Coordinates of N, CA and C and ligand atoms in Angstrom, one line a residue:
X1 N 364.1 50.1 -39.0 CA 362.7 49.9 -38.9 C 362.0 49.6 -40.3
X2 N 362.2 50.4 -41.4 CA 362.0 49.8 -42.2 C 363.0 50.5 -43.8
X3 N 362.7 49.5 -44.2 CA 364.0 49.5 -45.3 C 363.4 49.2 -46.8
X4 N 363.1 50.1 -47.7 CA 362.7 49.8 -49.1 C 363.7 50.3 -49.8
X5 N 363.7 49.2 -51.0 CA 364.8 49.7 -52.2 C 364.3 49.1 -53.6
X6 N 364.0 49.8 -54.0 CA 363.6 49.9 -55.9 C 362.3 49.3 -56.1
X7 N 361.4 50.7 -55.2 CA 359.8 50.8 -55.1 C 359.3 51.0 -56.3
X8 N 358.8 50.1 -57.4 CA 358.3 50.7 -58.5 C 356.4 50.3 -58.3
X9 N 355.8 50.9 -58.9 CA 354.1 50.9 -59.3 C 353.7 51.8 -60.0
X10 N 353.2 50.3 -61.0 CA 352.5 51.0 -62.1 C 351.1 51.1 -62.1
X11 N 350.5 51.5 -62.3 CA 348.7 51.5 -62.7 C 348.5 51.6 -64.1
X12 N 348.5 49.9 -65.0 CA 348.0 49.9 -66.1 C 349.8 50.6 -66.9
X13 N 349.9 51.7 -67.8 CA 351.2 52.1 -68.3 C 351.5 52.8 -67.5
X14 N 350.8 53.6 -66.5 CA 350.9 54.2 -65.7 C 352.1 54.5 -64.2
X15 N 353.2 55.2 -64.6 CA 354.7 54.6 -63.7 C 354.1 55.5 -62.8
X16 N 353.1 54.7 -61.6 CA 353.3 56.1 -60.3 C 354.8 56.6 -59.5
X17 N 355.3 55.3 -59.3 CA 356.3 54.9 -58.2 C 357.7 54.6 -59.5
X18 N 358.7 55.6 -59.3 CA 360.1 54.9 -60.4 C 361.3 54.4 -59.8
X19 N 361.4 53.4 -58.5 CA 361.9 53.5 -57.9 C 362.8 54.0 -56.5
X20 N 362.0 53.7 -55.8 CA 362.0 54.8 -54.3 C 363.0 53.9 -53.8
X21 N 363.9 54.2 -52.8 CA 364.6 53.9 -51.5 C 364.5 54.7 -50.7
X22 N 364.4 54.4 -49.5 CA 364.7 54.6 -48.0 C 364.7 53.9 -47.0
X23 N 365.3 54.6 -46.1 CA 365.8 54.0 -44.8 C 365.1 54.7 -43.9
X24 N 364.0 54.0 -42.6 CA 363.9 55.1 -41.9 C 364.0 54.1 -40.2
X25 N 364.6 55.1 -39.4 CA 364.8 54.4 -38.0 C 364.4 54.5 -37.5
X26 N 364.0 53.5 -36.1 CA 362.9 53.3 -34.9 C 363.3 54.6 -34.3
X27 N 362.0 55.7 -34.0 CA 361.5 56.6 -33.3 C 361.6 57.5 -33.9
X28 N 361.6 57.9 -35.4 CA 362.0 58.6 -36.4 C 360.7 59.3 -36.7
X29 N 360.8 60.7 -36.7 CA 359.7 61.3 -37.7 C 359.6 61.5 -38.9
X30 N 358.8 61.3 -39.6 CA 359.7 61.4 -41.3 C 358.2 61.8 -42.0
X31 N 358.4 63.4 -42.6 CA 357.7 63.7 -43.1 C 357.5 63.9 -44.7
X32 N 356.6 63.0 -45.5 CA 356.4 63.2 -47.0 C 355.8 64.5 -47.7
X33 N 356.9 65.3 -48.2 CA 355.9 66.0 -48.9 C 355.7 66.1 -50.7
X34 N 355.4 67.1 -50.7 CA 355.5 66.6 -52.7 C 353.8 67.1 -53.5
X35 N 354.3 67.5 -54.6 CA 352.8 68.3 -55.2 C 351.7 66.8 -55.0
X36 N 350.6 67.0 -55.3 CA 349.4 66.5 -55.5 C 350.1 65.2 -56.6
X37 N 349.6 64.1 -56.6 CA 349.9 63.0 -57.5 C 351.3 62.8 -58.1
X38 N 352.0 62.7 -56.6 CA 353.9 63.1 -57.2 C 354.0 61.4 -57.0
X39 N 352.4 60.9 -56.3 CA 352.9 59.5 -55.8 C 353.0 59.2 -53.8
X40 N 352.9 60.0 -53.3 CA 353.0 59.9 -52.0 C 352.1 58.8 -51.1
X41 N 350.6 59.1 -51.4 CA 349.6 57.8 -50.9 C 349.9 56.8 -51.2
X42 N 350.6 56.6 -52.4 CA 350.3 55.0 -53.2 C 352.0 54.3 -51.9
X43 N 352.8 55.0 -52.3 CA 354.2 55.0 -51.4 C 353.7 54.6 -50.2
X44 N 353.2 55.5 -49.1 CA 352.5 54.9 -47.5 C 351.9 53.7 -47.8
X45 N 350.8 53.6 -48.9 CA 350.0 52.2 -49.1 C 350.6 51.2 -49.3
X46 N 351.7 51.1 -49.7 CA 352.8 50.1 -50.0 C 353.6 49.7 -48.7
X47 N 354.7 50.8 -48.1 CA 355.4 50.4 -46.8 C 354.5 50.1 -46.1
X48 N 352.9 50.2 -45.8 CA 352.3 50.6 -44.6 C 351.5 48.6 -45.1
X49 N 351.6 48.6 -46.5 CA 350.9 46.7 -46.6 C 350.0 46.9 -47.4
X50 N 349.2 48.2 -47.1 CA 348.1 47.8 -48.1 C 347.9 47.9 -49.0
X51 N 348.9 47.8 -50.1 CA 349.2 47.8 -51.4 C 350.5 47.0 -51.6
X52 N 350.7 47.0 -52.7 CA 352.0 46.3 -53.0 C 352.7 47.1 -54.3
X53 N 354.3 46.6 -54.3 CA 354.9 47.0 -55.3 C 354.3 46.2 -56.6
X54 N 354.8 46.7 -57.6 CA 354.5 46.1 -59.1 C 356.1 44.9 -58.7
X55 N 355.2 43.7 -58.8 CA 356.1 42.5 -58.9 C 357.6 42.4 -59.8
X56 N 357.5 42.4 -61.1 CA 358.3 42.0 -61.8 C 359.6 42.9 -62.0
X57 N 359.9 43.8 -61.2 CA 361.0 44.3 -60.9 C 361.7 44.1 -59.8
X58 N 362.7 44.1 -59.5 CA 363.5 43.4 -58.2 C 363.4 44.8 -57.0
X59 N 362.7 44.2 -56.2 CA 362.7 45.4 -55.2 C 362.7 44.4 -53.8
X60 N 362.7 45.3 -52.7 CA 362.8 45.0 -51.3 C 362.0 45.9 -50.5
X61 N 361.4 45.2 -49.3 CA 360.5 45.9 -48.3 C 360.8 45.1 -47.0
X62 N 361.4 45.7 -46.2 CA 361.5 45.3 -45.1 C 361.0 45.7 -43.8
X63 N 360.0 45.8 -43.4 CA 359.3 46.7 -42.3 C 359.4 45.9 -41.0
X64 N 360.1 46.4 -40.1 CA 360.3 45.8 -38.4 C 360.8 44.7 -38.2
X65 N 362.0 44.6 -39.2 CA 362.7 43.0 -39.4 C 362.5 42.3 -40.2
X66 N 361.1 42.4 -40.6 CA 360.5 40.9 -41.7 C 360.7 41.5 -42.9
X67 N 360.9 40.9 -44.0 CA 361.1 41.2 -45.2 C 359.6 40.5 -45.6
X68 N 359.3 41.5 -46.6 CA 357.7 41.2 -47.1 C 357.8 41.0 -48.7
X69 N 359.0 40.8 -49.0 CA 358.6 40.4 -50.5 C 358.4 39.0 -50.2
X70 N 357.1 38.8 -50.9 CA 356.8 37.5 -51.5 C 355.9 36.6 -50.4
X71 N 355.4 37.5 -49.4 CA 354.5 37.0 -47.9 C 353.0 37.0 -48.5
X72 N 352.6 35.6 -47.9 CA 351.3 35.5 -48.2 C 350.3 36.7 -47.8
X73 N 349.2 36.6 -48.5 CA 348.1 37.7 -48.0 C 347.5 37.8 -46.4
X74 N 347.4 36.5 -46.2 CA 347.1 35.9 -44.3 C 348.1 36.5 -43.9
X75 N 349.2 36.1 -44.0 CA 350.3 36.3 -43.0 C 350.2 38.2 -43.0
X76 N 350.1 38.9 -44.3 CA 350.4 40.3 -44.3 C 349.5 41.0 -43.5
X77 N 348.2 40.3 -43.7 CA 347.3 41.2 -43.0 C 347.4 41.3 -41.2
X78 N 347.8 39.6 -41.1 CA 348.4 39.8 -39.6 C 349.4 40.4 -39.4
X79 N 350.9 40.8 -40.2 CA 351.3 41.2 -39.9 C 351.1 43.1 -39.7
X80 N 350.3 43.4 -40.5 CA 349.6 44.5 -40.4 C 349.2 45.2 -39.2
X81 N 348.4 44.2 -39.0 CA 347.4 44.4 -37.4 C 348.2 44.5 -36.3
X82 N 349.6 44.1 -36.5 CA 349.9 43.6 -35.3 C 351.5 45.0 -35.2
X83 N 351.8 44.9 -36.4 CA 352.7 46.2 -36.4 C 352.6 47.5 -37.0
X84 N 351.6 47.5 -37.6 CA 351.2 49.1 -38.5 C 350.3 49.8 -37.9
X85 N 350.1 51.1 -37.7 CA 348.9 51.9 -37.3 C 348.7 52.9 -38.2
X86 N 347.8 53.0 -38.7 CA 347.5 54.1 -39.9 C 345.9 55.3 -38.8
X87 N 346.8 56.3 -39.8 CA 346.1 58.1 -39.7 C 345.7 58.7 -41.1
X88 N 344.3 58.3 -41.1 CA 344.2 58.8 -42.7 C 343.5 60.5 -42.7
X89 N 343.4 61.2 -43.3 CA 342.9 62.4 -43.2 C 341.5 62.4 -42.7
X90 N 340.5 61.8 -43.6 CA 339.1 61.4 -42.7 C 339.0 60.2 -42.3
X91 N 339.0 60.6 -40.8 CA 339.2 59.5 -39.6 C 339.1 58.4 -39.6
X92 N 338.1 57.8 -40.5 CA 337.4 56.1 -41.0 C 337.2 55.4 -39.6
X93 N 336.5 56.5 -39.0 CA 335.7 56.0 -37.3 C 334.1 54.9 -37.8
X94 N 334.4 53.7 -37.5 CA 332.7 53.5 -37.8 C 331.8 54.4 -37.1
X95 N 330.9 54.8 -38.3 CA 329.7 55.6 -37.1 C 328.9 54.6 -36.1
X96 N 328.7 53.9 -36.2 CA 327.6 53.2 -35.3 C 328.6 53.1 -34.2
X97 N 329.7 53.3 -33.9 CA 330.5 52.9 -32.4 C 331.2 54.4 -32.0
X98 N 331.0 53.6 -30.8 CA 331.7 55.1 -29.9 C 333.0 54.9 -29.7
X99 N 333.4 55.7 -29.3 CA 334.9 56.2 -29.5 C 336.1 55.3 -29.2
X100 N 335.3 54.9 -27.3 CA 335.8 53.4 -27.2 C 336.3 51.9 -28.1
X101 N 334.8 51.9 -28.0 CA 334.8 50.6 -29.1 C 335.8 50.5 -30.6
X102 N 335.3 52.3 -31.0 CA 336.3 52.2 -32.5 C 337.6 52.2 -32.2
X103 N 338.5 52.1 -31.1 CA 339.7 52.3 -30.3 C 339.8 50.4 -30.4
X104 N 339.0 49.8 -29.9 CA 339.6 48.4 -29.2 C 339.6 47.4 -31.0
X105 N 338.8 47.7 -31.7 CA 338.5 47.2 -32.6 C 340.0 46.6 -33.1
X106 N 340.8 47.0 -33.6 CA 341.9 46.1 -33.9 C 342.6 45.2 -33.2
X107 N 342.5 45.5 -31.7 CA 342.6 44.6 -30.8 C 341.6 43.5 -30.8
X108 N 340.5 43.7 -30.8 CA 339.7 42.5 -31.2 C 340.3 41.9 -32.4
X109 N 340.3 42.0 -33.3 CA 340.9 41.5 -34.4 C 342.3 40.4 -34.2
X110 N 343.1 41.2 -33.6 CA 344.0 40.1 -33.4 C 344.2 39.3 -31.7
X111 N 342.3 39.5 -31.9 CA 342.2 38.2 -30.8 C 342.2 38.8 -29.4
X112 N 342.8 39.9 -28.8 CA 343.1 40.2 -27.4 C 342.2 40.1 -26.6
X113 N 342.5 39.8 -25.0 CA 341.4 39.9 -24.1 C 340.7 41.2 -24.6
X114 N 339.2 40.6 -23.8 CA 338.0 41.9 -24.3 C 338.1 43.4 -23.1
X115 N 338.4 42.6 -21.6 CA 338.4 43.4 -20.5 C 339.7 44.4 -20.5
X116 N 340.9 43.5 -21.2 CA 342.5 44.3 -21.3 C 342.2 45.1 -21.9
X117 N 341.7 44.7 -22.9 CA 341.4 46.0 -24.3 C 341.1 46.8 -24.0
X118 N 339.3 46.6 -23.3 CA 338.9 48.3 -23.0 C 339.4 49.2 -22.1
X119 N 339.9 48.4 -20.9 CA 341.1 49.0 -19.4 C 342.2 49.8 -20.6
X120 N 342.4 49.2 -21.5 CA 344.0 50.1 -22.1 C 343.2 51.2 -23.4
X121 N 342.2 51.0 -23.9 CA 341.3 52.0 -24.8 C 341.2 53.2 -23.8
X122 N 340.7 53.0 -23.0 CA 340.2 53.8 -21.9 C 341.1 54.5 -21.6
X123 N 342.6 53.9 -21.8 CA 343.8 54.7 -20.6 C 344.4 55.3 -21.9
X124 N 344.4 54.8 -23.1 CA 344.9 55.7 -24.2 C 343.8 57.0 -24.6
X125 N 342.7 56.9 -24.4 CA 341.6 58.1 -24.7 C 341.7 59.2 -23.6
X126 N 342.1 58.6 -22.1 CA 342.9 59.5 -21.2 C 343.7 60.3 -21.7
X127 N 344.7 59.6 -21.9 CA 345.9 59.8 -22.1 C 345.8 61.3 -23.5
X128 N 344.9 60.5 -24.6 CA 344.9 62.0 -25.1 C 344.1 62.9 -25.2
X129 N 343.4 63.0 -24.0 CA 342.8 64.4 -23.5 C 341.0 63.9 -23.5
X130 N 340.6 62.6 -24.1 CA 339.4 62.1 -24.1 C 338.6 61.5 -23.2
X131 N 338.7 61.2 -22.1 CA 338.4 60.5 -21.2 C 336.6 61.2 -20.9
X132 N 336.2 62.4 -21.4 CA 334.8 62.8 -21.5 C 334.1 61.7 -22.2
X133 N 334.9 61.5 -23.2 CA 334.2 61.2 -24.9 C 334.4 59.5 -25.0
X134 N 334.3 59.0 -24.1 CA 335.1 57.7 -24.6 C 333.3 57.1 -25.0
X135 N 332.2 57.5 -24.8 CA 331.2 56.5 -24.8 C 330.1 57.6 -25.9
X136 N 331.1 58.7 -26.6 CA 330.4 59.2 -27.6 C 330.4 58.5 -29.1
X137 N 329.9 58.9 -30.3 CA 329.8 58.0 -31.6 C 330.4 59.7 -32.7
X138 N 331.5 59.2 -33.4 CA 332.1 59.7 -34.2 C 331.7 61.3 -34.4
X139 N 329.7 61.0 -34.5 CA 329.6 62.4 -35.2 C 329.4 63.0 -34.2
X140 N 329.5 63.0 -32.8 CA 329.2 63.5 -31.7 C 330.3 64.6 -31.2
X141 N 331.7 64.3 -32.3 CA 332.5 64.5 -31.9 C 333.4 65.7 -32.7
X142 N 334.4 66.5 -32.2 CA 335.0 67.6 -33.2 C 336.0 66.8 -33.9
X143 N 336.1 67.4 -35.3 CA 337.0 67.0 -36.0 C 338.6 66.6 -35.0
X144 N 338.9 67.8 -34.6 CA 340.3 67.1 -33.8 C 340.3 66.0 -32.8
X145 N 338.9 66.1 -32.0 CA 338.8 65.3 -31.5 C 338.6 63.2 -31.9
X146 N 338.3 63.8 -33.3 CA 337.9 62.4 -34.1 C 339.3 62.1 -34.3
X147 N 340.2 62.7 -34.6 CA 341.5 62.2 -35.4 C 342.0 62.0 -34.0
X148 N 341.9 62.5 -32.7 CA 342.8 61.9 -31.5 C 342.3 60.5 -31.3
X149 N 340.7 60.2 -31.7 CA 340.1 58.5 -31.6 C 341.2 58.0 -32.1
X150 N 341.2 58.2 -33.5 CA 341.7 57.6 -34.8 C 343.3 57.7 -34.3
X151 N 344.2 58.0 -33.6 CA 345.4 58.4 -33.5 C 345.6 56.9 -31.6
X152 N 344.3 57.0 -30.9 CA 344.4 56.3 -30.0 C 343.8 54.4 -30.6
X153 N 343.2 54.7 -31.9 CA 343.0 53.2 -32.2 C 344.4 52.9 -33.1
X154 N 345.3 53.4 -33.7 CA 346.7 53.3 -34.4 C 347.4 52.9 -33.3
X155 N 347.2 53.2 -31.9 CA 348.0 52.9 -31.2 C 348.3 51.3 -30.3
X156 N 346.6 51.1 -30.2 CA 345.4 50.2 -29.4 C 347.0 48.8 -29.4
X157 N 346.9 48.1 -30.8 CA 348.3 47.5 -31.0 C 349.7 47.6 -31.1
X158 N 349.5 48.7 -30.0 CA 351.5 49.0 -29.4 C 352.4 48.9 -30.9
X159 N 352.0 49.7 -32.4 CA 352.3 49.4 -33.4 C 354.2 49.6 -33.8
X160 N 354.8 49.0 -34.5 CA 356.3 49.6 -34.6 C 356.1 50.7 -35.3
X161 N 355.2 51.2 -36.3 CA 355.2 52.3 -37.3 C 353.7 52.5 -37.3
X162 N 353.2 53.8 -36.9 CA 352.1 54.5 -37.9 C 352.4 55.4 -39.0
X163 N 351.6 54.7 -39.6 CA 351.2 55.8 -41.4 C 350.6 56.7 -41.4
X164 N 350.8 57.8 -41.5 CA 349.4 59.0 -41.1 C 349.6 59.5 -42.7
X165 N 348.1 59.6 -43.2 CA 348.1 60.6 -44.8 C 347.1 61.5 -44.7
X166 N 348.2 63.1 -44.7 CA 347.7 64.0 -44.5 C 346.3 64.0 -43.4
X167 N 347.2 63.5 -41.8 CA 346.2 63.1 -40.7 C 345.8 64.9 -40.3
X168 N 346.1 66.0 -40.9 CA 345.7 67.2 -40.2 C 344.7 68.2 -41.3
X169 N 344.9 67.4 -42.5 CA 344.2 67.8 -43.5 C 343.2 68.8 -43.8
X170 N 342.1 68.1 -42.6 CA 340.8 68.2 -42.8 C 340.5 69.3 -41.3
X171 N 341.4 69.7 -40.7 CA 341.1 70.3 -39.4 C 341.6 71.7 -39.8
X172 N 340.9 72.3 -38.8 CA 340.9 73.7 -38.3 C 342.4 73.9 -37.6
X173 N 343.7 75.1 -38.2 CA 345.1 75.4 -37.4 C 345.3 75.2 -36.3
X174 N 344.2 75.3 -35.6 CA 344.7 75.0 -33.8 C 344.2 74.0 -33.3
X175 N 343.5 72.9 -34.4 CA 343.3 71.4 -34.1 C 344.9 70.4 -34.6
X176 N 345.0 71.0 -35.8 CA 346.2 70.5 -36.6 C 347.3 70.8 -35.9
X177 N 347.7 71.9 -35.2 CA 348.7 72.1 -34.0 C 348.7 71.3 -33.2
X178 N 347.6 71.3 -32.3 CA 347.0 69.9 -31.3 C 348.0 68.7 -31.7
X179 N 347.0 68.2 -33.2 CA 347.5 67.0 -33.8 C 349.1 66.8 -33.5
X180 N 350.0 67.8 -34.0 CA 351.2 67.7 -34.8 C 352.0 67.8 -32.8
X181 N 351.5 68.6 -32.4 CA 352.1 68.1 -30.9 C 352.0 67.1 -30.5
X182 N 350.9 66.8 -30.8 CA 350.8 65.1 -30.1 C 351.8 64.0 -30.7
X183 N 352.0 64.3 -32.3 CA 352.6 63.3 -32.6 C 354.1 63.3 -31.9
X184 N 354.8 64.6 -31.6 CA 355.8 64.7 -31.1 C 356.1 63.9 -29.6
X185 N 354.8 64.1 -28.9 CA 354.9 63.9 -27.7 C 355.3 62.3 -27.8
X186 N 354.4 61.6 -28.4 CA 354.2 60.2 -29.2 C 355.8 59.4 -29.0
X187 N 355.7 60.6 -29.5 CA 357.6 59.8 -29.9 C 358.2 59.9 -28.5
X188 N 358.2 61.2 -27.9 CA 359.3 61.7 -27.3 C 359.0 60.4 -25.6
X189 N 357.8 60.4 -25.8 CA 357.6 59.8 -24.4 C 357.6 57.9 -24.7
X190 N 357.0 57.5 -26.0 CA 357.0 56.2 -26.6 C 357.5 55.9 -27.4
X191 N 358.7 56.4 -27.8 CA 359.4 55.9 -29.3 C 358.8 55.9 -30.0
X192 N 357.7 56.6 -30.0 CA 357.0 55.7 -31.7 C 357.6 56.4 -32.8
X193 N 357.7 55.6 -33.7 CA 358.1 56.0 -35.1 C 356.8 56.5 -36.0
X194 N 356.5 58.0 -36.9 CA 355.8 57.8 -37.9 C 356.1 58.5 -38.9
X195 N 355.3 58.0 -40.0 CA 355.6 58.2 -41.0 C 354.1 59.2 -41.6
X196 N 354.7 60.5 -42.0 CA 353.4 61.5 -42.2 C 353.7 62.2 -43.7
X197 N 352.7 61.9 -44.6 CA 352.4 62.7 -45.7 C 351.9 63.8 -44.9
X198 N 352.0 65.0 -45.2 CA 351.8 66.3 -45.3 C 351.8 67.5 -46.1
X199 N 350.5 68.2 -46.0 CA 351.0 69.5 -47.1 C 351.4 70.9 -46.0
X200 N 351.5 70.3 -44.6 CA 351.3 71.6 -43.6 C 352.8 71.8 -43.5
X201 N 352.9 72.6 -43.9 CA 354.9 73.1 -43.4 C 355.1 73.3 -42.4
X202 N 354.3 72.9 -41.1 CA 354.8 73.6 -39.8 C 354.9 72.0 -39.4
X203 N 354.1 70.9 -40.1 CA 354.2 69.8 -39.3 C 355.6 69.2 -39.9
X204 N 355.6 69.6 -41.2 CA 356.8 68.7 -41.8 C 358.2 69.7 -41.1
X205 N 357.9 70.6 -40.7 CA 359.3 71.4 -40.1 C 359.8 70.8 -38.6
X206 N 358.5 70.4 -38.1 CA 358.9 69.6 -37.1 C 359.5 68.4 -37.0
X207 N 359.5 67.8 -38.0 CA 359.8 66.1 -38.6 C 361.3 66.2 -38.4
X208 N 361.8 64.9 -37.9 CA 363.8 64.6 -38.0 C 363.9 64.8 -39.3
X209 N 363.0 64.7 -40.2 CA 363.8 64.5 -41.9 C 362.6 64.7 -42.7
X210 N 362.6 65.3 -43.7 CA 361.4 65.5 -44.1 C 361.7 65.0 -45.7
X211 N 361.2 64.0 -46.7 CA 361.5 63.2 -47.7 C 360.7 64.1 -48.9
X212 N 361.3 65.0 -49.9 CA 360.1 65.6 -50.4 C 360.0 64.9 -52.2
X213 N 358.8 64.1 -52.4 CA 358.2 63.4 -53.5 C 358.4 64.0 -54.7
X214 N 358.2 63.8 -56.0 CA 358.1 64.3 -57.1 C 358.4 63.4 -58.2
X215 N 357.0 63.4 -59.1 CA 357.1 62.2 -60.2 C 357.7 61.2 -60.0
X216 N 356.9 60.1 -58.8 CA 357.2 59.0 -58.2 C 358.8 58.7 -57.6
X217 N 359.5 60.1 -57.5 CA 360.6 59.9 -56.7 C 361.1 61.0 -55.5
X218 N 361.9 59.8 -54.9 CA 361.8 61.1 -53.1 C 363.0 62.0 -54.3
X219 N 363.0 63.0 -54.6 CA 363.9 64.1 -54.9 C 365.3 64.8 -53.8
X220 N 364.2 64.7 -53.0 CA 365.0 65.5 -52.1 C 365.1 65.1 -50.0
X221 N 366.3 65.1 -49.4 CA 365.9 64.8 -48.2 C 366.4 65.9 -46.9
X222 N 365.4 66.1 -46.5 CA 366.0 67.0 -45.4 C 366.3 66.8 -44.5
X223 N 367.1 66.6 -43.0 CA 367.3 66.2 -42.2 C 367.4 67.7 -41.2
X224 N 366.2 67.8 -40.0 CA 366.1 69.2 -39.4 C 366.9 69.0 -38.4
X225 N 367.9 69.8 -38.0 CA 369.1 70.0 -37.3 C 368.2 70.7 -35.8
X226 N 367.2 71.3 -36.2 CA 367.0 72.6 -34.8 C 366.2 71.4 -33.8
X227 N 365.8 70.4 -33.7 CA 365.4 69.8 -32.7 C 366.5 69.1 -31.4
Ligands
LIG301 P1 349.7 61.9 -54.0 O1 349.2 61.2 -52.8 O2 351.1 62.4 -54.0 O3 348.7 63.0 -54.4 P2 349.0 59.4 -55.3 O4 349.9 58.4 -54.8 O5 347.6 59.4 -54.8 O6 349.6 60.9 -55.2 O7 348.8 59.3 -56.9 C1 349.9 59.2 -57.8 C2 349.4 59.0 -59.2 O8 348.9 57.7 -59.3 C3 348.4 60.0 -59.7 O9 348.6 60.3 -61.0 C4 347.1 59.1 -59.5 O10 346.1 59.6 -60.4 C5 347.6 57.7 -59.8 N1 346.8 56.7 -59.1 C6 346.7 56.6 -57.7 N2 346.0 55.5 -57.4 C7 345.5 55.0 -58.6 C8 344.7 53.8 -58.9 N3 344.2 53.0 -58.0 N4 344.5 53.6 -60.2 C9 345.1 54.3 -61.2 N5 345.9 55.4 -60.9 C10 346.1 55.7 -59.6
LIG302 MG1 347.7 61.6 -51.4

């Protein structure tokens, strides 16, 4: 699912990234951990598109088959849309739209029927426990409940990989539980693959593998046996 090898970024002299590899497989949970500024966001911002490696070293990025070195900016952002779903810590719900709408929104983007969209917004806000809230507006709403929007628009485009950074962050223990179930369920019932920075050790204990960061390199990999 996706495949990087000799991730470097610099900022300015600045080596965030010294070479990363990994391999991670369709339906995989893979959790990042690692101190504060070991490099982790910049890493998701890269595999996930919206950043890039530092050019002039030979590296590889393969995400869902396509190899993305050297892909125009058009082509990336469609491919973006169409296979990435990102989970950022604060939700990045527009306020002016309700829960629905912020749900269909990337589906508009890459064009879909308007009627499909909201029939499948509607059955994914079901689906995770929202079906009160679908015609509420961001701040109407509880923190856990904003990151389940935000967790049902990542989805909206049936994505091969979501990025979640530090998606439990900002919540209260028995929202971030919530969260960290759901991501399980995610998988267990849809395959989905993601990929989670985290500082919470209960979510990263739950993860197939947990990748732990340090001075722009994965250091260490764990692979959890008890699931
Ligand atoms: P983490 O997510 O592990 O806390 P980051 O990937 O955010 O770490 O940051 C890694 C390092 O890169 C830090 O030293 C940070 O200050 C630096 N950094 C991140 N983004 C930028 C940027 N846009 N410009 C300059 N330095 C940056
Ligand atoms: Mg970070």
């Amino acid at each position: 699912m996706i495949k990087a090898s000799n991730i470097h970024k610099y900022y300015g002299d600045l080596e965030v990234l010294k070479g990363v590899n990994l391999h991670i497989k369709k339906g995989e949970v893979i959790a990042i951990i690692g101190p504060s500024g070991s490099g982790k966001t910049t890493l998701l911002q890269i595999l996930g598109t919206l950043d890039k490696p530092t050019k002039n070293l030979n590296y590889s990025l393969e995400v869902n088959g396509i190899s993305l070195n050297g892909i125009s900016d058009t082509v990336l952002s469609q491919f973006r849309n169409e296979n990435i779903g990102f989970i950022f810590q604060f939700h990045q719900l527009l306020p002016e739209f309700t829960a629905l709408e912020n749900v269909c929104i990337p589906a508009f983007i890459a064009r879909k029927n308007k009627k499909e969209t909201e029939e499948k917004a509607a059955k994914l806000l079901e689906y995770l426990g929202l079906s009160e809230r679908t015609s509420h507006k961001p701040n109407e709403l509880s923190g856990g409940e904003q990151q389940r929007v935000a967790v049902a628009r990542a989805l909206i485009n049936d994505p091969a990989v979501i990025f979640a950074d530090e998606p439990s962050g900002n919540l209260d223990s028995k929202s971030a539980e919530n969260l960290h179930h759901l991501f399980l369920k995610l998988r267990k019932e849809m395959g989905q693959t993601f990929v989670i920075v985290t500082h919470n050790k209960k979510l990263a204990e739950m993860a197939d593998r947990t990748l732990e960061m340090k001075d722009g390199l994965i250091i260490e990999q764990i692979t959890n046996t008890l699931l």
